[in-house]
Coordinates of C-alpha atoms and ligand atoms in Angstrom, one line a residue:
X30 CA 44.7 3.7 11.3
X31 CA 44.6 7.5 12.0
X32 CA 41.2 8.8 13.2
X33 CA 39.7 12.0 14.4
X34 CA 36.6 11.9 16.6
X35 CA 34.4 14.8 17.8
X36 CA 36.0 17.1 20.4
X37 CA 39.3 15.2 20.0
X38 CA 42.6 15.4 18.3
X39 CA 43.8 12.8 15.7
X40 CA 45.1 9.6 17.2
X41 CA 46.0 6.2 16.0
X42 CA 43.5 3.3 16.1
X43 CA 45.1 -0.1 16.2
X44 CA 44.2 -3.6 17.3
X45 CA 41.3 -3.9 19.7
X46 CA 40.6 -0.1 19.5
X47 CA 40.0 -0.4 15.8
X48 CA 37.4 -3.1 16.4
X49 CA 35.8 -1.1 19.2
X50 CA 35.4 1.9 16.9
X51 CA 34.0 -0.3 14.2
X52 CA 31.5 -1.8 16.7
X53 CA 30.5 1.8 17.7
X54 CA 29.8 2.6 14.1
X55 CA 27.7 -0.6 13.7
X56 CA 25.7 0.4 16.8
X57 CA 25.1 3.8 15.4
X58 CA 24.0 2.3 12.1
X59 CA 21.6 -0.1 13.8
X60 CA 20.1 2.6 15.9
X61 CA 19.7 4.8 12.8
X62 CA 17.9 2.0 11.0
X63 CA 15.6 1.6 14.1
X64 CA 15.0 5.3 14.2
X65 CA 14.1 5.3 10.5
X66 CA 11.6 2.5 11.2
X67 CA 10.1 4.5 14.1
X68 CA 9.7 7.5 11.7
X69 CA 8.1 5.2 9.2
X70 CA 5.6 4.0 11.8
X71 CA 4.8 7.6 12.6
X72 CA 4.3 8.7 9.0
X73 CA 2.2 5.5 8.2
X74 CA -0.1 6.4 11.1
X75 CA -0.3 10.1 10.0
X76 CA -1.2 9.1 6.5
X77 CA -4.0 6.9 7.8
X78 CA -5.8 9.9 9.2
X79 CA -8.1 12.5 7.7
X80 CA -5.4 15.2 7.5
X81 CA -4.9 17.9 4.9
X82 CA -2.4 17.1 2.2
X83 CA -0.1 20.0 3.0
X84 CA 0.3 18.7 6.6
X85 CA 1.1 15.2 5.3
X86 CA 3.7 16.6 2.9
X87 CA 5.2 18.8 5.7
X88 CA 5.3 15.8 8.0
X89 CA 7.0 13.6 5.4
X90 CA 9.6 16.4 4.9
X91 CA 10.2 16.6 8.7
X92 CA 10.5 12.8 8.9
X93 CA 13.3 12.7 6.2
X94 CA 15.1 15.6 7.9
X95 CA 15.1 13.8 11.3
X96 CA 16.1 10.5 9.7
X97 CA 19.1 12.2 8.2
X98 CA 20.0 14.2 11.4
X99 CA 19.7 11.2 13.8
X100 CA 23.0 9.3 12.9
X101 CA 24.9 12.6 12.7
X102 CA 23.6 13.6 16.1
X103 CA 24.6 10.3 17.6
X104 CA 28.1 10.4 16.0
X105 CA 28.6 13.9 17.4
X106 CA 27.0 13.4 20.8
X107 CA 28.3 10.0 21.6
X108 CA 31.5 10.2 19.6
X109 CA 33.1 12.1 22.5
X110 CA 32.5 9.1 24.9
X111 CA 34.0 6.8 22.3
X112 CA 37.0 9.0 21.8
X113 CA 37.6 9.1 25.5
X114 CA 37.4 5.3 25.7
X115 CA 39.7 4.8 22.8
X116 CA 42.3 7.1 24.3
X117 CA 42.4 4.9 27.3
X118 CA 40.3 7.3 29.5
X119 CA 37.9 4.5 30.4
X120 CA 34.2 4.3 29.9
X121 CA 32.3 7.5 30.7
X122 CA 28.6 7.7 31.6
X123 CA 26.2 8.9 28.9
X124 CA 24.2 12.0 29.7
X125 CA 20.5 11.2 30.5
X126 CA 19.4 13.3 27.5
X127 CA 20.8 10.8 25.0
X128 CA 18.8 7.9 26.4
X129 CA 15.6 9.1 24.7
X130 CA 16.9 9.0 21.1
X131 CA 18.7 5.8 21.9
X132 CA 15.5 4.3 23.3
X133 CA 13.6 5.3 20.2
X134 CA 16.2 3.7 18.1
X135 CA 16.0 0.5 20.1
X136 CA 12.2 0.5 19.9
X137 CA 12.3 1.0 16.1
X138 CA 14.9 -1.8 15.7
X139 CA 12.7 -4.3 17.6
X140 CA 9.7 -3.2 15.4
X141 CA 11.9 -3.6 12.3
X142 CA 12.9 -7.1 13.2
X143 CA 9.3 -8.0 14.2
X144 CA 7.9 -6.6 10.9
X145 CA 10.6 -8.4 8.9
X146 CA 9.8 -11.8 10.6
X147 CA 6.1 -11.3 10.0
X148 CA 6.8 -10.5 6.3
X149 CA 9.0 -13.5 5.9
X150 CA 6.5 -16.0 7.5
X151 CA 3.4 -14.6 5.8
X152 CA 1.4 -17.3 4.0
X153 CA -2.0 -16.8 2.4
X154 CA -4.9 -18.4 4.2
X155 CA -6.1 -22.0 3.4
X156 CA -9.2 -20.7 1.6
X157 CA -6.9 -19.6 -1.2
X158 CA -7.1 -22.7 -3.4
X159 CA -5.7 -21.6 -6.7
X160 CA -3.4 -18.8 -8.0
X161 CA -2.5 -18.3 -11.6
X162 CA -0.3 -15.3 -12.4
X163 CA 1.6 -14.0 -15.4
X164 CA 3.8 -11.0 -15.6
X165 CA 3.5 -8.6 -18.5
X166 CA 6.8 -6.8 -18.9
X167 CA 6.0 -3.6 -20.9
X168 CA 9.7 -2.8 -21.2
X169 CA 10.0 -5.6 -23.8
X170 CA 7.5 -3.8 -26.0
X171 CA 8.5 -1.6 -28.9
X172 CA 8.9 2.1 -28.1
X173 CA 7.8 1.5 -24.5
X174 CA 9.4 4.7 -23.1
X175 CA 7.4 6.8 -25.6
X176 CA 4.2 4.9 -25.1
X177 CA 4.0 4.3 -21.3
X178 CA 6.4 6.7 -19.5
X179 CA 5.0 10.1 -18.8
X180 CA 6.4 13.6 -19.5
X181 CA 9.9 14.8 -18.5
X182 CA 11.1 15.9 -15.1
X183 CA 12.1 14.0 -12.0
X184 CA 9.1 11.6 -12.2
X185 CA 10.2 10.4 -15.6
X186 CA 13.8 9.9 -14.3
X187 CA 12.3 7.9 -11.4
X188 CA 10.2 5.8 -13.8
X189 CA 13.2 4.9 -15.8
X190 CA 15.4 3.8 -12.9
X191 CA 17.0 0.4 -13.6
X192 CA 15.0 -2.5 -12.2
X193 CA 11.9 -0.3 -11.5
X194 CA 8.9 -2.6 -11.7
X195 CA 6.3 0.1 -12.4
X196 CA 6.0 -1.3 -16.0
X197 CA 5.8 -5.0 -15.1
X198 CA 2.2 -5.8 -14.5
X199 CA 1.1 -9.0 -12.7
X200 CA -2.1 -10.3 -14.0
X201 CA -3.6 -12.9 -11.7
X202 CA -6.6 -15.1 -11.3
X203 CA -7.0 -16.2 -7.6
X204 CA -9.6 -18.6 -6.4
X205 CA -11.0 -18.5 -2.8
X206 CA -13.4 -21.1 -1.2
X207 CA -15.6 -19.2 1.2
X208 CA -18.0 -20.8 3.7
X209 CA -20.4 -17.8 3.6
X210 CA -20.9 -17.9 -0.2
X211 CA -24.3 -19.3 -1.2
X212 CA -24.2 -22.0 -3.8
X213 CA -26.1 -19.7 -6.2
X214 CA -23.1 -17.4 -6.3
X215 CA -20.6 -20.2 -6.7
X216 CA -18.0 -19.1 -9.3
X217 CA -18.6 -15.3 -9.0
X218 CA -15.7 -13.5 -10.6
X219 CA -14.6 -10.0 -9.6
X220 CA -11.9 -8.0 -11.2
X221 CA -10.4 -5.7 -8.6
X222 CA -8.5 -2.6 -9.7
X223 CA -7.1 -0.1 -7.3
X224 CA -5.0 3.1 -7.1
X225 CA -4.6 4.2 -10.7
X226 CA -3.2 7.6 -9.7
X227 CA -3.5 9.4 -13.1
X228 CA -0.6 11.8 -13.2
X229 CA 2.0 13.1 -15.5
X230 CA 4.6 10.4 -14.4
X231 CA 2.9 7.5 -16.3
X232 CA 1.2 7.9 -19.7
X233 CA -2.4 7.3 -20.6
X234 CA -1.4 4.3 -22.8
X235 CA -0.2 2.5 -19.7
X236 CA -3.7 2.7 -18.1
X237 CA -5.4 1.8 -21.4
X238 CA -3.3 -1.4 -21.5
X239 CA -4.1 -2.2 -17.9
X240 CA -7.8 -1.9 -18.7
X241 CA -7.4 -4.0 -21.8
X242 CA -5.9 -6.7 -19.6
X243 CA -8.8 -6.3 -17.1
X244 CA -11.3 -6.7 -20.0
X245 CA -9.7 -9.9 -21.1
X246 CA -10.4 -11.4 -17.7
X247 CA -14.2 -11.2 -18.4
X248 CA -15.5 -11.0 -14.8
X249 CA -19.0 -10.7 -13.5
X250 CA -18.2 -7.5 -11.7
X251 CA -15.6 -4.8 -11.8
X252 CA -14.5 -3.1 -8.6
X253 CA -12.3 0.0 -8.4
X254 CA -11.2 0.8 -4.8
X255 CA -10.1 4.4 -5.1
X256 CA -7.3 6.8 -5.8
X257 CA -8.1 7.6 -9.4
X258 CA -6.3 11.0 -9.7
X259 CA -3.3 13.0 -8.7
X260 CA -4.1 15.6 -11.3
X261 CA -7.7 16.5 -12.0
X262 CA -6.9 17.4 -15.6
X263 CA -6.3 13.7 -16.2
X264 CA -10.0 13.1 -15.6
X265 CA -10.4 13.1 -19.4
X266 CA -8.4 9.8 -19.5
X267 CA -11.4 8.0 -18.0
X268 CA -13.5 7.3 -21.2
X269 CA -10.5 5.4 -22.7
X270 CA -9.6 3.5 -19.5
X271 CA -12.2 2.5 -16.9
X272 CA -15.0 3.7 -19.2
X273 CA -14.1 0.8 -21.5
X274 CA -14.9 -1.8 -18.8
X275 CA -18.4 -3.4 -18.7
X276 CA -19.4 -6.5 -16.8
X277 CA -22.8 -8.4 -16.7
X278 CA -23.4 -7.4 -13.0
X279 CA -21.9 -3.9 -13.2
X280 CA -19.0 -1.7 -12.3
X281 CA -18.7 -0.3 -8.8
X282 CA -16.3 2.2 -7.2
X283 CA -15.3 4.1 -4.1
X284 CA -12.9 7.0 -4.0
X285 CA -9.7 7.4 -2.0
X286 CA -7.8 10.0 -0.1
X287 CA -6.0 11.3 -3.2
X288 CA -9.4 11.9 -4.8
X289 CA -10.5 13.7 -1.7
X290 CA -7.5 16.0 -2.0
X291 CA -8.7 17.1 -5.5
X292 CA -12.3 17.2 -6.8
X293 CA -14.4 14.1 -5.6
X294 CA -17.6 15.6 -6.9
X295 CA -16.4 15.9 -10.5
X296 CA -14.7 12.4 -10.3
X297 CA -17.9 10.7 -9.1
X298 CA -19.9 12.4 -11.7
X299 CA -17.6 11.4 -14.6
X300 CA -17.4 7.8 -13.3
X301 CA -21.2 7.6 -13.0
X302 CA -21.6 9.0 -16.6
X303 CA -19.4 6.1 -17.8
X304 CA -21.6 3.5 -16.1
X305 CA -19.8 3.1 -12.8
X306 CA -21.9 2.9 -9.6
X307 CA -20.8 4.8 -6.6
X308 CA -20.9 2.5 -3.5
X309 CA -20.1 5.1 -0.8
X310 CA -21.5 5.3 1.7
X311 CA -24.4 2.9 1.0
X312 CA -25.0 -0.6 -0.3
X313 CA -26.2 -2.1 -3.6
X314 CA -28.2 -5.3 -3.7
X315 CA -27.5 -7.5 -6.7
X316 CA -29.9 -10.3 -7.6
X317 CA -28.7 -13.5 -9.1
X318 CA -29.2 -13.7 -12.9
X319 CA -29.5 -17.5 -12.6
X320 CA -32.2 -17.5 -9.8
X321 CA -34.2 -14.4 -9.1
X322 CA -35.5 -15.9 -5.8
X323 CA -32.0 -16.5 -4.5
X324 CA -30.3 -14.5 -1.8
X325 CA -28.9 -11.3 -3.3
X326 CA -25.4 -10.1 -3.1
X327 CA -24.7 -7.0 -1.0
X328 CA -22.0 -4.7 -2.1
X329 CA -21.2 -1.7 0.1
X330 CA -18.6 1.0 0.1
X331 CA -16.5 2.9 2.6
X332 CA -14.4 6.0 2.0
X333 CA -13.8 6.8 5.7
X334 CA -11.8 8.4 7.3
X335 CA -11.6 10.8 4.4
X336 CA -15.2 11.1 3.2
X337 CA -18.7 10.2 4.3
X338 CA -19.5 7.5 6.9
X339 CA -19.7 3.8 7.2
X340 CA -22.5 2.2 5.3
X341 CA -25.7 1.6 7.1
X342 CA -26.5 -2.1 6.7
X343 CA -29.5 -2.3 9.1
X344 CA -31.9 -2.9 6.1
X345 CA -29.6 -5.3 4.3
X346 CA -30.6 -9.0 4.3
X347 CA -28.8 -10.8 7.2
X348 CA -28.2 -13.9 5.2
X349 CA -26.8 -12.2 2.1
X350 CA -23.1 -12.5 1.1
X351 CA -21.6 -9.2 2.0
X352 CA -18.8 -7.5 0.1
X353 CA -17.2 -4.3 1.3
X354 CA -15.1 -2.0 -0.9
X355 CA -13.0 0.2 1.4
X356 CA -10.2 2.3 0.1
X357 CA -8.1 1.6 3.2
X358 CA -7.7 -1.8 4.9
X359 CA -8.0 0.1 8.2
X360 CA -11.8 -0.5 8.2
X361 CA -11.2 -4.2 8.8
X362 CA -12.6 -4.2 12.3
X363 CA -15.8 -2.4 11.2
X364 CA -16.1 -5.1 8.5
X365 CA -15.7 -7.9 11.0
X366 CA -18.3 -6.4 13.3
X367 CA -20.8 -6.1 10.4
X368 CA -20.3 -9.7 9.2
X369 CA -18.6 -8.7 5.9
X370 CA -17.6 -11.8 4.0
X371 CA -15.2 -10.2 1.6
X372 CA -13.4 -6.9 1.9
X373 CA -11.5 -5.3 -1.0
X374 CA -9.0 -2.6 -0.4
X375 CA -6.0 -0.7 -1.8
X376 CA -4.4 2.5 -0.6
X377 CA -1.1 0.9 0.7
X378 CA 0.3 0.0 -2.7
X379 CA 2.1 -3.0 -1.1
X380 CA 4.6 -0.5 0.2
X381 CA 5.8 0.1 -3.4
X382 CA 9.4 -0.7 -2.4
X383 CA 10.0 -4.0 -0.6
X384 CA 13.5 -4.3 0.8
X385 CA 15.2 -7.7 0.6
X386 CA 14.6 -9.6 4.0
X387 CA 12.8 -6.5 5.5
X388 CA 9.8 -6.2 3.2
X389 CA 7.8 -3.0 2.9
X390 CA 8.6 0.0 5.1
X391 CA 6.1 2.7 4.1
X392 CA 2.5 1.6 4.2
X393 CA -0.1 4.4 5.0
X394 CA -2.1 2.5 7.5
X395 CA -2.6 2.5 11.2
X396 CA -1.6 -1.2 11.1
X397 CA 1.6 -0.1 9.4
X398 CA 2.9 -2.8 6.9
X399 CA 0.7 -5.6 8.4
X400 CA -1.9 -5.3 5.6
X401 CA 0.3 -3.6 3.0
X402 CA -0.9 -6.1 0.4
X403 CA -2.1 -9.7 0.1
X404 CA -4.9 -11.7 1.5
X405 CA -5.8 -12.2 5.1
X406 CA -8.5 -14.3 6.9
X407 CA -9.8 -12.4 9.9
X408 CA -12.9 -14.4 10.9
X409 CA -15.6 -13.8 9.4
X410 CA -13.9 -11.6 6.9
X411 CA -11.5 -12.3 4.0
X412 CA -9.5 -9.1 3.4
X413 CA -7.9 -8.7 0.0
X414 CA -5.5 -5.7 -0.3
X415 CA -4.3 -4.9 -3.8
X416 CA -0.8 -3.5 -4.6
X417 CA -2.6 -1.2 -7.0
X418 CA -1.7 -0.1 -10.5
X419 CA 0.4 3.0 -10.1
X420 CA 1.3 5.8 -7.6
X421 CA 2.2 9.4 -7.6
X422 CA 5.8 8.3 -7.5
X423 CA 6.3 5.7 -10.3
X424 CA 8.7 3.6 -8.2
X425 CA 8.3 -0.1 -7.4
X426 CA 10.8 -2.8 -6.4
X427 CA 9.7 -6.3 -5.5
X428 CA 6.2 -5.0 -5.7
X429 CA 4.8 -4.9 -9.2
X430 CA 1.4 -3.4 -10.1
X431 CA -1.5 -5.9 -10.1
X432 CA -4.7 -6.6 -12.0
X433 CA -6.5 -9.4 -10.2
X434 CA -9.5 -11.5 -10.8
X435 CA -11.0 -13.1 -7.7
X436 CA -13.0 -16.2 -8.3
X437 CA -15.3 -17.1 -5.3
X438 CA -16.3 -20.7 -4.7
X439 CA -18.8 -21.9 -2.2
X440 CA -18.2 -24.8 0.1
X441 CA -20.4 -27.9 0.7
X442 CA -21.3 -26.4 4.0
X443 CA -22.5 -23.1 2.5
X444 CA -26.0 -23.0 3.9
X445 CA -27.1 -19.6 2.6
Ligands
FE2_19 FE1 -3.1 5.3 -3.5

């Protein structure tokens, strides 16, 4: 095989030399994958901070540029050493400058393998005692493109990509047995919705259908954990969507970082007008309809780091079952310190794209992909992270949107 490497003339690759060249390209590929993972760790961390949207977008652009430039730089910079070796010039030492990007690539590769193993061995905690799910494939419905896909442009083309799961909704009922749940509240049912992201990429009818599915689940409480809008003009979709949901114990919400970017005051006001209670940054005490003397339920909200502060629970009853609605799962340690029994979050969208074997790569959390979605027991808190309903980019693979009803059961040892 004839080859031309940087700084060198064409020469013939044969036998062992061919395999050495192939090995070199494999190493470059692996280092490039590791570097991409390192960049993903960086952008995941940046997106977990209270940073202006323009800076986040600029950082994402820089990330993509560096991810593209890295393998080219390696091929150019290290190709000379490879060419020397293949010509029979023997191995030459690599300049110290190159060890930094190589080290970053190796670090990222180790992180990639570690995250992939963690993703593969993930199992829900033992307190998850029952899961019933069905998938609603909207693409089998008549005129689904006209009804559910948004207006033209690049977002519509993304939405219509083959195999895209944006229009395959997983509707689930999951049951958890929690030691802290008083017997009075046994069977409490919560429908958790997150990350609607009203935008022009997905049509209003899609969200109307999502809310119809949520209504069919007939919970005691509706919770929305933030990121309602990516276009403030879509606020008028609310009456026909979340505005249609009513539960015996109420509807509660917090807002997310995408709402913070736009107009959180108008969003709160419209949600409140439609009967939704704002939980951030305080708590609501809910009495049991079956027993007015029973310990109340405490529902609190958290929109940090983007808005407000953590809820002040000093006046909340110590023995009450505590539920925290936090847009980001990053507030998990605060929840644990404040004896939160159940924490409901979104924000990470499950990563939206989960690669075979590797799992999610992008998950805007300081924990990276660790809490991208799913349920996690971190004593004394059960954290549930929703994959959400949509996203600004309507792209999902191995990560369908979810509408989930959580049914909480007490245990015989529940003393409260
Ligand atoms: Fe979101």
